[in-house]
Amino acid sequence: MPYRNLTMEQMEAVRFDDNLLLSACPGSGKTKTLVSKLCYLLENKESLRIGKRKIVAITYTNVAADTIKERLLSYGIDSSALWIGTIHSFCLHWVIKPNINLIPRLCKGYVIIDEHEKQAKIDELKEKYHINKFERVETKLGLDYKPVYSRGVALFDLVREYHLYLGQNRLIDFDLIINLSYRLLKENSFLGRRLSKLSSHLLVDEYQDTSDIQYEILSSVVSRQQTTVTFVGDKEQAIYTGLGAVVKDKTDLKETFKLDSIAEKSLTGCFRSSQRIVDYYSNYQDGNIDIQSMSKLKDFASVVHLDNTIHKNDLAEYVANIIKTHLAQGIEQREIVVLCPSWFAVMELSRRLEEFSDDFSIDGFLVSPIPKNQDNIWLNLIRLALLEPSVENYIKRQRIAKTLSEFLYDIRETDELIQPKKILRAVNSLSIKAVGAIEKWIEGIIKDFYLKLNLEYNNNSLGASSMRSLLDATAQRMKSYSMNYEASDLHRFFCDPSGVKITSCHSTKGDEYDVVICTGLLKGKVPHWQDIRNRSMQHQNYVARRLLYVVASRAKKHLYMISENGYVSNSGYHYVKTEQL
C-alpha cells in the first residue's frame, strides 16, 4: 500500500490539501511522498471535490515521470484523472497541440529535433563562426523572443542562424516549445483560464530547477486561484542556475503565483546513505541543516576518498581497479556509477575503460540510431517490442502499453482506449524479428501491429505520418553519424542497463548507487569556465558547492572524489583541484 511505512512528516505532506512548499533533503523519501500524495488525491477525488478535473504533476525528467507512473500502476490505483510529465510535455499536450491553429509556424506540421541532432548543428555553426568547440551556447530565446546575446557578437549570429535553420526545416527544439507556449498564453489569456478550470491540483517536482519563463507558464494556470499547487524540491540541489533555473522561496512563490497563502513543510532524515556519507556532503550545504541518517546503513563503514595524485593517463585503470574491488565485495555492477563533468569526458572515459573492463560491462554514452523523440507514438511500440516479457518488466510494459493506447486514441487511430493487456498481446504476437535493416524492421512491426489489432492502416493517417517521420529521422541520424547498426543491435539502446553506468554529474540527479566514483573535479570543469570568467567568487562557490552536494549525496555506501592531474588548457593553464572540495 502507498501509505505503509510513511513517517509522520511524510504523511502530513500527503494529507495537506492547500498550497504547499515541501523541502526534501537527499534520501528523505521525496519520490515516495510525492507518489503517496498523488495516490491520496486520486483515492479521495470526491471528498476533495476534484470532480472531473485533472491532477497535473510536473517532473524534471521523463525518467522521473515514468518511475512515478510505474509505482502508481503497482498499487493498482485508477490514475485516469492524473496527467504526469515534464514541463515540455505539459506545454505540448496542454498548450500547443490543442491550439496549434493559433501558431502559424507549426500548423502545417513540425518535428521536434532531439538533443544529438541539435548539438551536431551547433557544432557545425561553431566552426563556421570560429567559436571554441567547448564554449557553452545558449540557444533558447528570452521572454522578448530574441537571443540572449548582444547583437553584433558571433554568438548572436550563431543563435539567429540556428533558429533560421529550425524554421526552414519545420523543426522545433525543447526550448522553443517553452517559448511558443509562453507567447501563446500571454497573447491569449483565455487559454490560462481554460487550463485553470481543467486542473484541480498542480504538483511540481524539483521546483528549484524551474526557469523564469517556466514559472510564468505555470502561473498562467495557478494564479487563477482555482488550482491547488504543491512545490517539492531542495534548494541545496539547485544545479541548473547556470542554465537559467531560479530558486524561489516561499515569499517569491506566493507572489509569482498570486497565492493567498502557502504553507512550508520539510522532510528531514536520510534513508539512503551512511552517516559518514551524510556528514561529508553536508559540508557543501548553505542552509546548515543537521541531516541524520535513518538508513539501515547508518553505521556502515563507508569509504570517502578524495584523490588528486592520479595522472589523467592512469585514470581509467585506477577507476577500473576501484570497480573491481567493490565487485569482489559482492556489490552489483548496476550499483556502481562513474561520473564526469561533461558528456565529452563521459565518452572519452567510456572508451578508455573498455581496455580494463574484462570483469565488468559498461553502460556508457551511446547515440541511438533511432532518435528518442518522446512525441513520436511509435517509440513506445519499439520499446515494447524490444523489452522482454518477464516478471521484472511487467509494470514497465503495462505503463508503456497504457501510454501507447492513449497515443493511438489521441491521434484518432482508435475510437476508444484499447486495454493495455490487448496491446501487450498484440506486441507479443508480432511476427517481425529484430533482424536486418532498422528502417525496414520499424515499418514491419508497425504495420504488423495494425494487423494484430484489426486496425486499418491508412497512408494519410497521423499514425502513418508519425511512422514516416520516425523512419526519415532514423535514416538521417544513421547517415549523419556514419552508423551501420542493424535491428539486432537495438536492444542495447532500448533495454534497461545492467552494467557499470558512466554518465555526467548533472544527469545523475535523482539517482542513487552503492558506489559513486566522480572524476574531473578540477577548476575549469567544476565549476565550469563559464561560471568562472567574469563571475564573482560567490557565484563560483555557489555553483560548485551545489554540484558537489548532489554528486556526493548519490552514494549509499562508498564515495570517491577524484581530481586527476595532467590537464593543460590551450592557453597553457594547468588544471588544479576544485577549490571547493
Coordinates of C-alpha atoms in Angstrom, one line a residue:
M1 CA 0.0 0.0 0.0
P2 CA 1.3 3.5 -0.8
Y3 CA 1.0 4.8 2.8
R4 CA 2.7 2.0 4.5
N5 CA 5.8 3.0 6.5
L6 CA 5.4 6.7 5.8
T7 CA 6.9 8.9 8.5
M8 CA 4.8 11.5 10.3
E9 CA 6.4 14.3 8.2
Q10 CA 5.7 12.4 5.0
M11 CA 2.1 11.6 6.0
E12 CA 1.4 15.3 6.9
A13 CA 2.6 16.4 3.5
V14 CA 0.4 13.7 1.8
R15 CA -2.8 14.8 3.6
F16 CA -2.2 18.5 3.4
D17 CA -4.7 19.9 1.0
D18 CA -3.7 23.5 0.4
N19 CA -0.8 25.3 -1.3
L20 CA 2.4 23.8 -0.1
L21 CA 6.2 24.2 -0.4
L22 CA 7.8 20.9 0.6
S23 CA 11.6 20.9 1.1
A24 CA 13.2 17.5 1.0
C25 CA 16.9 16.7 1.8
P26 CA 18.6 13.9 -0.2
G27 CA 17.3 10.5 0.5
S28 CA 14.4 11.8 2.6
G29 CA 11.7 9.9 0.6
K30 CA 10.7 12.7 -1.7
T31 CA 9.5 10.5 -4.5
K32 CA 7.8 8.1 -2.1
T33 CA 5.9 11.1 -0.6
L34 CA 5.0 12.5 -4.0
V35 CA 3.6 9.2 -5.2
S36 CA 1.7 8.8 -1.9
K37 CA 0.2 12.3 -2.3
L38 CA -0.9 11.5 -5.8
C39 CA -2.5 8.3 -4.6
Y40 CA -4.2 10.2 -1.8
L41 CA -5.7 12.8 -4.2
L42 CA -6.8 10.1 -6.7
E43 CA -8.4 8.0 -3.9
N44 CA -10.2 11.0 -2.4
K45 CA -11.4 12.8 -5.5
E46 CA -15.0 13.0 -4.2
S47 CA -14.3 14.3 -0.7
L48 CA -11.7 16.7 -2.1
R49 CA -14.2 17.9 -4.7
I50 CA -11.9 17.3 -7.6
G51 CA -14.7 16.1 -9.8
K52 CA -13.8 15.6 -13.4
R53 CA -10.8 17.9 -13.3
K54 CA -7.2 16.7 -13.7
I55 CA -4.4 16.3 -11.2
V56 CA -1.2 17.5 -13.0
A57 CA 2.3 16.5 -11.9
I58 CA 5.3 18.2 -13.5
T59 CA 8.6 16.3 -13.3
Y60 CA 12.1 17.4 -14.3
T61 CA 12.8 14.3 -16.5
N62 CA 10.8 11.7 -18.4
V63 CA 12.5 9.0 -16.3
A64 CA 11.1 10.6 -13.1
A65 CA 7.6 10.7 -14.7
D66 CA 7.9 7.0 -15.8
T67 CA 9.0 6.0 -12.3
I68 CA 6.0 7.6 -10.7
K69 CA 3.6 6.1 -13.3
E70 CA 5.0 2.6 -12.6
R71 CA 4.7 3.0 -8.9
L72 CA 1.1 4.1 -9.3
L73 CA 0.4 1.1 -11.5
S74 CA 1.9 -1.3 -9.0
Y75 CA -0.6 0.0 -6.4
G76 CA -3.5 -0.7 -8.8
I77 CA -4.9 2.8 -8.4
D78 CA -7.0 4.3 -11.1
S79 CA -4.9 7.1 -12.5
S80 CA -7.2 8.3 -15.3
A81 CA -7.6 11.6 -13.5
L82 CA -3.8 12.2 -13.4
W83 CA -1.6 13.7 -16.1
I84 CA 2.2 13.5 -15.4
G85 CA 5.2 14.6 -17.5
T86 CA 7.9 17.2 -17.9
I87 CA 7.2 20.9 -18.4
H88 CA 7.9 20.4 -22.1
S89 CA 5.4 17.5 -22.4
F90 CA 2.9 19.7 -20.5
C91 CA 3.3 22.5 -22.9
L92 CA 2.9 20.2 -25.9
H93 CA -0.1 18.3 -24.5
W94 CA -2.0 21.1 -22.8
V95 CA -0.9 24.3 -24.7
I96 CA 0.4 23.7 -28.2
K97 CA -1.4 20.8 -29.6
P98 CA -5.0 21.9 -28.6
N99 CA -4.3 25.4 -30.0
I100 CA -1.9 24.6 -32.9
N101 CA -4.2 26.6 -35.3
L102 CA -3.0 29.7 -33.4
I103 CA 0.6 29.0 -34.2
P104 CA 1.3 29.7 -37.9
R105 CA 4.8 28.2 -37.6
L106 CA 3.5 24.8 -36.5
C107 CA 0.0 24.4 -38.0
K108 CA 1.4 22.8 -41.2
G109 CA 3.4 20.2 -39.2
Y110 CA 6.6 20.1 -37.3
V111 CA 9.2 17.7 -35.9
I112 CA 11.0 18.0 -32.5
I113 CA 14.7 18.0 -33.0
D114 CA 16.4 15.8 -30.4
E115 CA 19.5 16.8 -28.4
H116 CA 22.0 14.9 -30.5
E117 CA 20.8 16.5 -33.8
K118 CA 20.7 19.9 -32.1
Q119 CA 24.3 19.5 -30.8
A120 CA 25.5 18.4 -34.3
K121 CA 24.1 21.6 -35.8
I122 CA 25.5 23.8 -33.1
D123 CA 29.0 22.2 -33.6
E124 CA 28.7 22.9 -37.3
L125 CA 27.8 26.6 -36.6
K126 CA 30.6 26.9 -34.0
E127 CA 33.1 26.0 -36.7
K128 CA 31.5 28.5 -39.1
Y129 CA 31.6 31.4 -36.6
H130 CA 35.1 30.4 -35.2
I131 CA 33.7 29.7 -31.7
N132 CA 35.6 27.4 -29.3
K133 CA 34.1 23.9 -29.5
F134 CA 33.9 23.7 -25.7
E135 CA 32.0 27.1 -25.4
R136 CA 28.5 26.6 -24.0
V137 CA 25.9 28.2 -26.4
E138 CA 22.6 29.4 -25.0
T139 CA 20.2 28.8 -27.9
K140 CA 17.0 29.5 -26.0
L141 CA 15.3 32.8 -26.6
G142 CA 14.5 35.3 -23.9
L143 CA 11.0 36.5 -22.9
D144 CA 11.2 39.0 -25.7
Y145 CA 11.7 36.1 -28.2
K146 CA 15.2 37.3 -29.0
P147 CA 18.7 35.6 -28.5
V148 CA 20.1 36.3 -25.0
Y149 CA 23.4 37.6 -26.6
S150 CA 24.0 41.2 -27.7
R151 CA 23.6 42.0 -31.4
G152 CA 26.9 42.1 -33.2
V153 CA 28.7 39.3 -31.4
A154 CA 29.4 35.9 -33.0
L155 CA 27.2 34.0 -30.6
F156 CA 24.2 36.2 -31.5
D157 CA 24.7 35.4 -35.2
L158 CA 25.1 31.7 -34.4
V159 CA 21.8 31.5 -32.4
R160 CA 20.0 33.5 -35.1
E161 CA 21.2 31.2 -37.9
Y162 CA 20.3 28.1 -35.7
H163 CA 16.7 29.4 -35.4
L164 CA 16.5 30.2 -39.1
Y165 CA 17.6 26.6 -39.7
L166 CA 14.8 25.3 -37.4
G167 CA 12.2 27.4 -39.1
Q168 CA 13.2 26.5 -42.6
N169 CA 13.1 22.8 -41.8
R170 CA 9.9 22.9 -39.7
L171 CA 11.8 21.9 -36.6
I172 CA 11.4 23.0 -33.0
D173 CA 13.6 22.2 -30.0
F174 CA 12.7 21.8 -26.4
D175 CA 13.5 25.4 -25.5
L176 CA 11.3 26.7 -28.4
I177 CA 8.4 24.6 -27.0
I178 CA 8.6 26.7 -23.9
N179 CA 8.9 30.0 -25.8
L180 CA 5.9 29.2 -28.1
S181 CA 3.8 28.2 -25.1
Y182 CA 4.7 31.3 -23.2
R183 CA 3.8 33.6 -26.1
L184 CA 0.6 31.7 -26.7
L185 CA -0.6 32.0 -23.1
K186 CA 0.4 35.7 -22.9
E187 CA -1.4 36.6 -26.1
N188 CA -4.5 34.5 -25.4
S189 CA -5.4 35.0 -21.7
F190 CA -8.5 32.8 -22.2
L191 CA -6.2 29.7 -22.5
G192 CA -4.9 30.2 -18.9
R193 CA -8.5 30.5 -17.7
R194 CA -9.4 27.3 -19.5
L195 CA -6.5 25.4 -18.1
S196 CA -7.2 26.5 -14.6
K197 CA -10.7 25.1 -14.9
L198 CA -9.4 21.8 -16.1
S199 CA -6.8 21.3 -13.3
S200 CA -7.6 20.9 -9.7
H201 CA -4.1 20.3 -8.4
L202 CA -0.7 21.1 -9.8
L203 CA 2.4 19.4 -8.3
V204 CA 5.9 20.5 -9.4
D205 CA 8.8 18.2 -8.6
E206 CA 12.3 19.6 -8.4
Y207 CA 10.9 23.1 -8.4
Q208 CA 14.3 24.6 -7.8
D209 CA 15.2 23.7 -11.4
T210 CA 12.4 25.8 -12.9
S211 CA 13.3 28.8 -15.1
D212 CA 11.5 32.2 -15.0
I213 CA 9.7 31.5 -18.3
Q214 CA 8.5 28.1 -17.0
Y215 CA 7.3 29.8 -13.7
E216 CA 5.4 32.2 -15.9
I217 CA 3.7 29.4 -17.9
L218 CA 2.7 27.5 -14.7
S219 CA 1.5 30.7 -13.1
S220 CA -0.9 31.3 -16.0
V221 CA -2.8 28.3 -14.6
V222 CA -2.3 28.6 -10.8
S223 CA -2.8 32.4 -10.5
R224 CA -6.4 32.0 -11.4
Q225 CA -6.8 30.6 -7.8
Q226 CA -8.8 27.6 -9.0
T227 CA -5.8 25.2 -8.7
T228 CA -4.1 24.0 -5.6
V229 CA -0.3 23.9 -6.0
T230 CA 2.5 21.8 -4.3
F231 CA 6.2 22.6 -4.9
V232 CA 8.6 19.8 -4.0
G233 CA 12.4 20.1 -4.1
D234 CA 15.6 21.1 -2.3
K235 CA 17.2 24.5 -2.9
E236 CA 20.6 22.9 -1.9
Q237 CA 20.3 20.8 -5.1
A238 CA 19.8 23.7 -7.5
I239 CA 22.4 22.7 -10.1
Y240 CA 20.8 24.4 -13.1
T241 CA 21.0 28.0 -12.1
G242 CA 23.8 28.5 -14.7
L243 CA 21.2 27.4 -17.3
G244 CA 18.5 29.8 -16.2
A245 CA 16.9 28.0 -13.2
V246 CA 15.7 30.3 -10.5
V247 CA 15.4 29.2 -6.8
K248 CA 12.4 30.8 -5.3
D249 CA 11.5 30.8 -1.6
K250 CA 8.0 30.8 0.0
T251 CA 7.5 34.6 -0.4
D252 CA 8.7 34.5 -4.1
L253 CA 6.3 31.7 -4.9
K254 CA 3.4 33.3 -3.2
E255 CA 4.0 36.5 -5.2
T256 CA 4.7 34.8 -8.6
F257 CA 1.6 32.6 -8.4
K258 CA -0.6 35.2 -6.7
L259 CA -1.5 32.8 -3.9
D260 CA -3.5 33.9 -0.8
S261 CA -1.3 31.6 1.3
I262 CA 1.3 28.8 1.0
A263 CA 2.5 26.6 3.9
E264 CA 6.0 25.3 4.2
K265 CA 6.9 21.8 5.4
S266 CA 10.1 19.7 5.4
L267 CA 11.2 16.1 5.0
T268 CA 14.2 15.5 7.2
G269 CA 16.4 12.5 7.7
C270 CA 18.2 10.5 5.1
F271 CA 17.0 6.9 4.4
R272 CA 19.7 6.4 1.7
S273 CA 23.3 6.9 2.9
S274 CA 25.5 6.0 5.8
Q275 CA 26.1 8.8 8.4
R276 CA 29.7 9.1 7.1
I277 CA 28.5 9.9 3.6
V278 CA 25.8 12.3 5.0
D279 CA 28.4 14.1 7.1
Y280 CA 30.7 14.6 4.1
Y281 CA 28.1 16.0 1.7
S282 CA 26.6 18.2 4.5
N283 CA 29.8 20.2 4.2
Y284 CA 28.5 21.6 0.9
Q285 CA 25.2 22.9 2.3
D286 CA 24.4 26.6 2.6
G287 CA 21.5 26.1 4.9
N288 CA 23.5 24.2 7.6
I289 CA 20.7 21.7 8.3
D290 CA 21.5 18.8 10.6
I291 CA 20.8 15.7 8.5
Q292 CA 20.8 12.4 10.3
S293 CA 21.0 9.0 8.6
M294 CA 17.8 7.0 9.1
S295 CA 19.1 4.2 6.8
K296 CA 19.9 0.6 7.7
L297 CA 23.4 1.7 6.5
K298 CA 23.7 4.4 9.2
D299 CA 26.7 2.9 10.8
F300 CA 28.2 1.3 7.7
A301 CA 32.0 1.7 7.4
S302 CA 31.9 3.8 4.2
V303 CA 34.9 4.8 2.2
V304 CA 35.0 8.5 1.5
H305 CA 38.2 9.1 -0.5
L306 CA 39.5 12.3 -2.1
D307 CA 42.4 11.9 -4.5
N308 CA 44.4 14.4 -6.6
T309 CA 47.5 12.2 -7.2
I310 CA 46.3 10.3 -10.3
H311 CA 47.5 11.3 -13.7
K312 CA 44.8 11.6 -16.4
N313 CA 46.6 8.9 -18.4
D314 CA 46.2 6.4 -15.5
L315 CA 42.6 7.4 -14.6
A316 CA 40.8 4.6 -16.5
E317 CA 42.9 1.9 -14.9
Y318 CA 42.6 3.5 -11.5
V319 CA 38.8 3.7 -11.8
A320 CA 38.6 0.1 -13.1
N321 CA 40.5 -1.1 -10.1
I322 CA 38.0 0.6 -7.8
I323 CA 35.2 -1.0 -9.6
K324 CA 36.8 -4.5 -9.4
T325 CA 37.4 -4.1 -5.7
H326 CA 33.8 -3.4 -5.0
L327 CA 32.6 -6.1 -7.4
A328 CA 34.7 -8.6 -5.4
Q329 CA 32.9 -7.4 -2.3
G330 CA 29.6 -8.5 -3.8
I331 CA 28.3 -5.1 -5.0
E332 CA 26.3 -5.4 -8.2
Q333 CA 27.6 -3.7 -11.4
R334 CA 24.4 -1.6 -11.7
E335 CA 25.0 -0.3 -8.2
I336 CA 28.2 1.5 -9.3
V337 CA 28.3 4.8 -11.2
V338 CA 31.2 6.7 -12.7
L339 CA 30.6 10.5 -13.1
C340 CA 32.3 13.1 -15.3
P341 CA 31.7 16.8 -15.5
S342 CA 30.9 16.8 -19.3
W343 CA 29.5 14.4 -21.9
F344 CA 32.8 14.8 -23.8
A345 CA 34.6 13.4 -20.8
V346 CA 32.0 10.7 -20.4
M347 CA 32.6 9.5 -24.0
E348 CA 36.4 9.6 -23.5
L349 CA 36.4 7.7 -20.2
S350 CA 33.9 5.2 -21.6
R351 CA 36.3 4.4 -24.5
R352 CA 39.4 4.1 -22.3
L353 CA 37.6 2.0 -19.6
E354 CA 36.9 -0.6 -22.3
E355 CA 40.6 -1.7 -22.1
F356 CA 40.2 -2.7 -18.5
S357 CA 36.7 -4.0 -18.3
D358 CA 37.2 -7.7 -18.8
D359 CA 35.5 -8.3 -15.4
F360 CA 32.5 -6.0 -15.9
S361 CA 30.3 -4.4 -18.6
I362 CA 30.0 -0.7 -19.2
D363 CA 26.8 1.3 -19.8
G364 CA 28.4 4.4 -21.3
F365 CA 27.3 7.1 -23.6
L366 CA 25.7 5.7 -26.8
V367 CA 23.9 7.6 -29.5
S368 CA 20.8 5.6 -30.5
P369 CA 20.2 5.2 -34.3
I370 CA 16.6 5.9 -33.6
P371 CA 16.0 9.4 -32.2
K372 CA 14.2 9.1 -28.9
N373 CA 11.7 11.8 -29.6
Q374 CA 9.1 11.4 -26.8
D375 CA 6.4 12.9 -29.0
N376 CA 6.5 10.1 -31.6
I377 CA 4.0 7.4 -30.7
W378 CA 5.9 4.6 -32.3
L379 CA 8.8 4.8 -29.9
N380 CA 6.5 3.1 -27.4
L381 CA 5.8 0.2 -29.7
I382 CA 9.6 -0.2 -30.4
R383 CA 10.3 -0.2 -26.6
L384 CA 7.6 -2.9 -26.1
A385 CA 8.9 -5.0 -29.0
L386 CA 12.4 -4.9 -27.5
L387 CA 11.5 -5.2 -23.8
E388 CA 11.4 -8.9 -23.0
P389 CA 8.1 -10.1 -21.2
S390 CA 9.1 -11.0 -17.7
V391 CA 8.1 -10.6 -14.1
E392 CA 10.7 -7.8 -13.7
N393 CA 9.4 -5.9 -16.7
Y394 CA 5.7 -6.4 -16.0
I395 CA 4.9 -3.0 -14.6
K396 CA 7.1 -1.2 -17.1
R397 CA 5.4 -2.9 -20.1
Q398 CA 2.0 -2.1 -18.6
R399 CA 3.0 1.6 -18.3
I400 CA 4.3 1.7 -21.9
A401 CA 1.2 -0.1 -23.3
K402 CA -1.1 2.3 -21.5
T403 CA 0.8 5.3 -23.0
L404 CA 0.7 3.7 -26.5
S405 CA -3.1 3.2 -26.1
E406 CA -3.6 6.8 -25.1
F407 CA -1.4 8.0 -28.1
L408 CA -3.5 5.9 -30.5
Y409 CA -6.7 7.3 -29.2
D410 CA -5.4 10.9 -29.3
I411 CA -4.5 10.7 -33.0
R412 CA -7.9 9.1 -33.8
E413 CA -6.5 5.7 -34.8
T414 CA -9.0 4.1 -32.4
D415 CA -12.5 5.2 -31.3
E416 CA -11.8 4.2 -27.7
L417 CA -8.9 3.4 -25.5
I418 CA -7.5 -0.1 -26.0
Q419 CA -6.8 -2.1 -22.9
P420 CA -3.1 -2.4 -22.1
K421 CA -3.5 -6.2 -22.0
K422 CA -4.7 -6.2 -25.6
I423 CA -1.8 -4.0 -26.7
L424 CA 0.6 -6.4 -25.0
R425 CA -1.0 -9.5 -26.6
A426 CA -0.6 -7.9 -30.0
V427 CA 3.0 -6.9 -29.3
N428 CA 3.9 -10.4 -28.0
S429 CA 2.5 -11.9 -31.2
L430 CA 4.4 -9.7 -33.7
S431 CA 5.9 -11.9 -36.3
I432 CA 8.7 -9.5 -37.5
K433 CA 12.0 -10.4 -35.9
A434 CA 14.6 -7.8 -34.9
V435 CA 17.0 -8.6 -37.8
G436 CA 18.1 -6.7 -40.9
A437 CA 17.8 -3.0 -41.7
I438 CA 16.4 -0.9 -38.9
E439 CA 14.1 1.1 -41.0
K440 CA 12.6 -2.0 -42.6
W441 CA 12.1 -3.6 -39.2
I442 CA 10.4 -0.4 -37.8
E443 CA 8.0 -0.3 -40.7
G444 CA 7.3 -4.0 -40.5
I445 CA 6.4 -4.1 -36.8
I446 CA 4.1 -1.0 -37.1
K447 CA 2.1 -2.5 -40.0
D448 CA 2.0 -5.9 -38.3
F449 CA 0.8 -4.2 -35.1
Y450 CA -2.1 -2.6 -37.0
L451 CA -2.9 -6.1 -38.4
K452 CA -2.9 -7.7 -35.0
L453 CA -5.3 -5.1 -33.6
N454 CA -7.5 -5.3 -36.6
L455 CA -6.9 -1.6 -37.3
E456 CA -6.9 -0.2 -40.8
Y457 CA -3.6 1.2 -41.9
N458 CA -4.1 4.5 -43.9
N459 CA -1.3 6.2 -45.6
N460 CA -2.9 9.6 -44.9
S461 CA -3.4 9.0 -41.1
L462 CA -1.4 10.6 -38.3
G463 CA -0.1 7.2 -37.4
A464 CA 1.4 6.7 -40.9
S465 CA 2.8 10.3 -40.8
S466 CA 4.4 9.6 -37.5
M467 CA 5.9 6.4 -38.9
R468 CA 7.4 8.2 -41.9
S469 CA 8.8 10.9 -39.7
L470 CA 10.5 8.3 -37.5
L471 CA 11.9 6.5 -40.5
D472 CA 13.2 9.7 -42.0
A473 CA 14.8 10.8 -38.7
T474 CA 16.4 7.4 -38.2
A475 CA 17.8 7.3 -41.8
Q476 CA 19.2 10.9 -41.3
R477 CA 20.7 10.0 -37.9
M478 CA 22.4 6.9 -39.2
K479 CA 23.8 8.9 -42.2
S480 CA 25.0 11.8 -40.0
Y481 CA 26.8 9.6 -37.6
S482 CA 28.0 7.0 -40.2
M483 CA 26.2 4.2 -38.3
N484 CA 25.9 0.7 -39.6
Y485 CA 23.7 -0.7 -36.9
E486 CA 21.0 -3.3 -37.7
A487 CA 17.8 -4.1 -35.9
S488 CA 19.5 -6.8 -33.9
D489 CA 21.7 -4.1 -32.2
L490 CA 18.7 -2.1 -30.9
H491 CA 18.4 -3.9 -27.6
R492 CA 21.5 -2.1 -26.2
F493 CA 19.8 1.2 -26.8
F494 CA 16.3 0.5 -25.5
C495 CA 16.6 -2.1 -22.8
D496 CA 17.5 -1.4 -19.1
P497 CA 21.2 -1.2 -18.5
S498 CA 22.8 -3.7 -16.2
G499 CA 26.4 -2.8 -16.2
V500 CA 28.5 -0.1 -14.5
K501 CA 27.0 3.2 -15.5
I502 CA 29.1 6.1 -16.8
T503 CA 27.3 9.4 -17.1
S504 CA 27.5 13.2 -16.4
C505 CA 27.4 14.7 -12.9
H506 CA 24.3 16.7 -13.8
S507 CA 22.4 13.7 -15.2
T508 CA 22.8 11.6 -12.1
K509 CA 20.5 13.8 -10.1
G510 CA 17.7 11.8 -8.6
D511 CA 19.7 8.5 -8.8
E512 CA 21.3 6.5 -6.0
Y513 CA 24.1 3.9 -6.1
D514 CA 26.1 1.9 -3.6
V515 CA 29.3 3.3 -5.1
V516 CA 29.9 6.7 -6.6
I517 CA 33.1 7.5 -8.4
C518 CA 33.4 11.1 -9.6
T519 CA 36.2 12.3 -11.8
G520 CA 37.2 15.6 -13.3
L521 CA 36.8 17.6 -10.1
L522 CA 39.0 20.4 -11.4
K523 CA 38.7 24.2 -11.6
G524 CA 37.5 25.0 -15.1
K525 CA 35.4 21.8 -15.1
V526 CA 33.8 22.1 -11.7
P527 CA 32.9 24.9 -11.7
H528 CA 33.0 25.3 -15.4
W529 CA 34.9 28.1 -17.1
Q530 CA 31.7 29.8 -17.9
D531 CA 30.8 30.0 -14.2
I532 CA 34.3 31.5 -13.6
R533 CA 35.0 34.0 -16.3
N534 CA 33.6 37.4 -15.3
R535 CA 31.7 35.9 -12.4
S536 CA 32.1 36.6 -8.7
M537 CA 33.7 34.3 -6.3
Q538 CA 30.4 34.0 -4.6
H539 CA 28.8 32.7 -7.8
Q540 CA 31.7 30.2 -8.4
N541 CA 31.4 28.9 -4.9
Y542 CA 27.6 28.5 -5.1
V543 CA 27.7 26.6 -8.4
A544 CA 30.5 24.3 -7.4
R545 CA 29.0 23.5 -3.9
R546 CA 25.6 22.7 -5.4
L547 CA 27.1 20.2 -7.8
L548 CA 29.4 18.6 -5.2
Y549 CA 26.4 18.3 -2.8
V550 CA 24.3 16.5 -5.5
V551 CA 27.2 14.2 -6.6
A552 CA 28.2 13.1 -3.1
S553 CA 24.6 12.6 -1.9
R554 CA 24.0 9.9 -4.6
A555 CA 26.2 7.5 -2.7
K556 CA 24.8 4.9 -0.3
K557 CA 28.0 3.1 0.8
H558 CA 31.2 4.4 -0.8
L559 CA 32.3 7.7 -2.4
Y560 CA 35.4 8.6 -4.5
M561 CA 36.1 12.2 -5.4
I562 CA 38.9 12.4 -8.0
S563 CA 40.8 15.4 -9.2
E564 CA 43.2 13.8 -11.8
N565 CA 46.2 15.9 -12.9
G566 CA 47.9 16.4 -16.2
Y567 CA 45.3 18.6 -18.0
V568 CA 46.5 21.7 -19.7
S569 CA 44.3 24.3 -21.4
N570 CA 45.0 25.8 -24.8
S571 CA 46.4 28.9 -23.1
G572 CA 48.9 26.8 -21.0
Y573 CA 46.9 26.7 -17.8
H574 CA 47.5 23.6 -15.7
Y575 CA 44.2 22.5 -14.2
V576 CA 44.1 22.3 -10.4
K577 CA 41.8 20.6 -7.9
T578 CA 38.3 22.2 -7.5
E579 CA 38.8 24.7 -4.7
Q580 CA 35.5 24.0 -3.0
L581 CA 36.4 20.3 -2.3

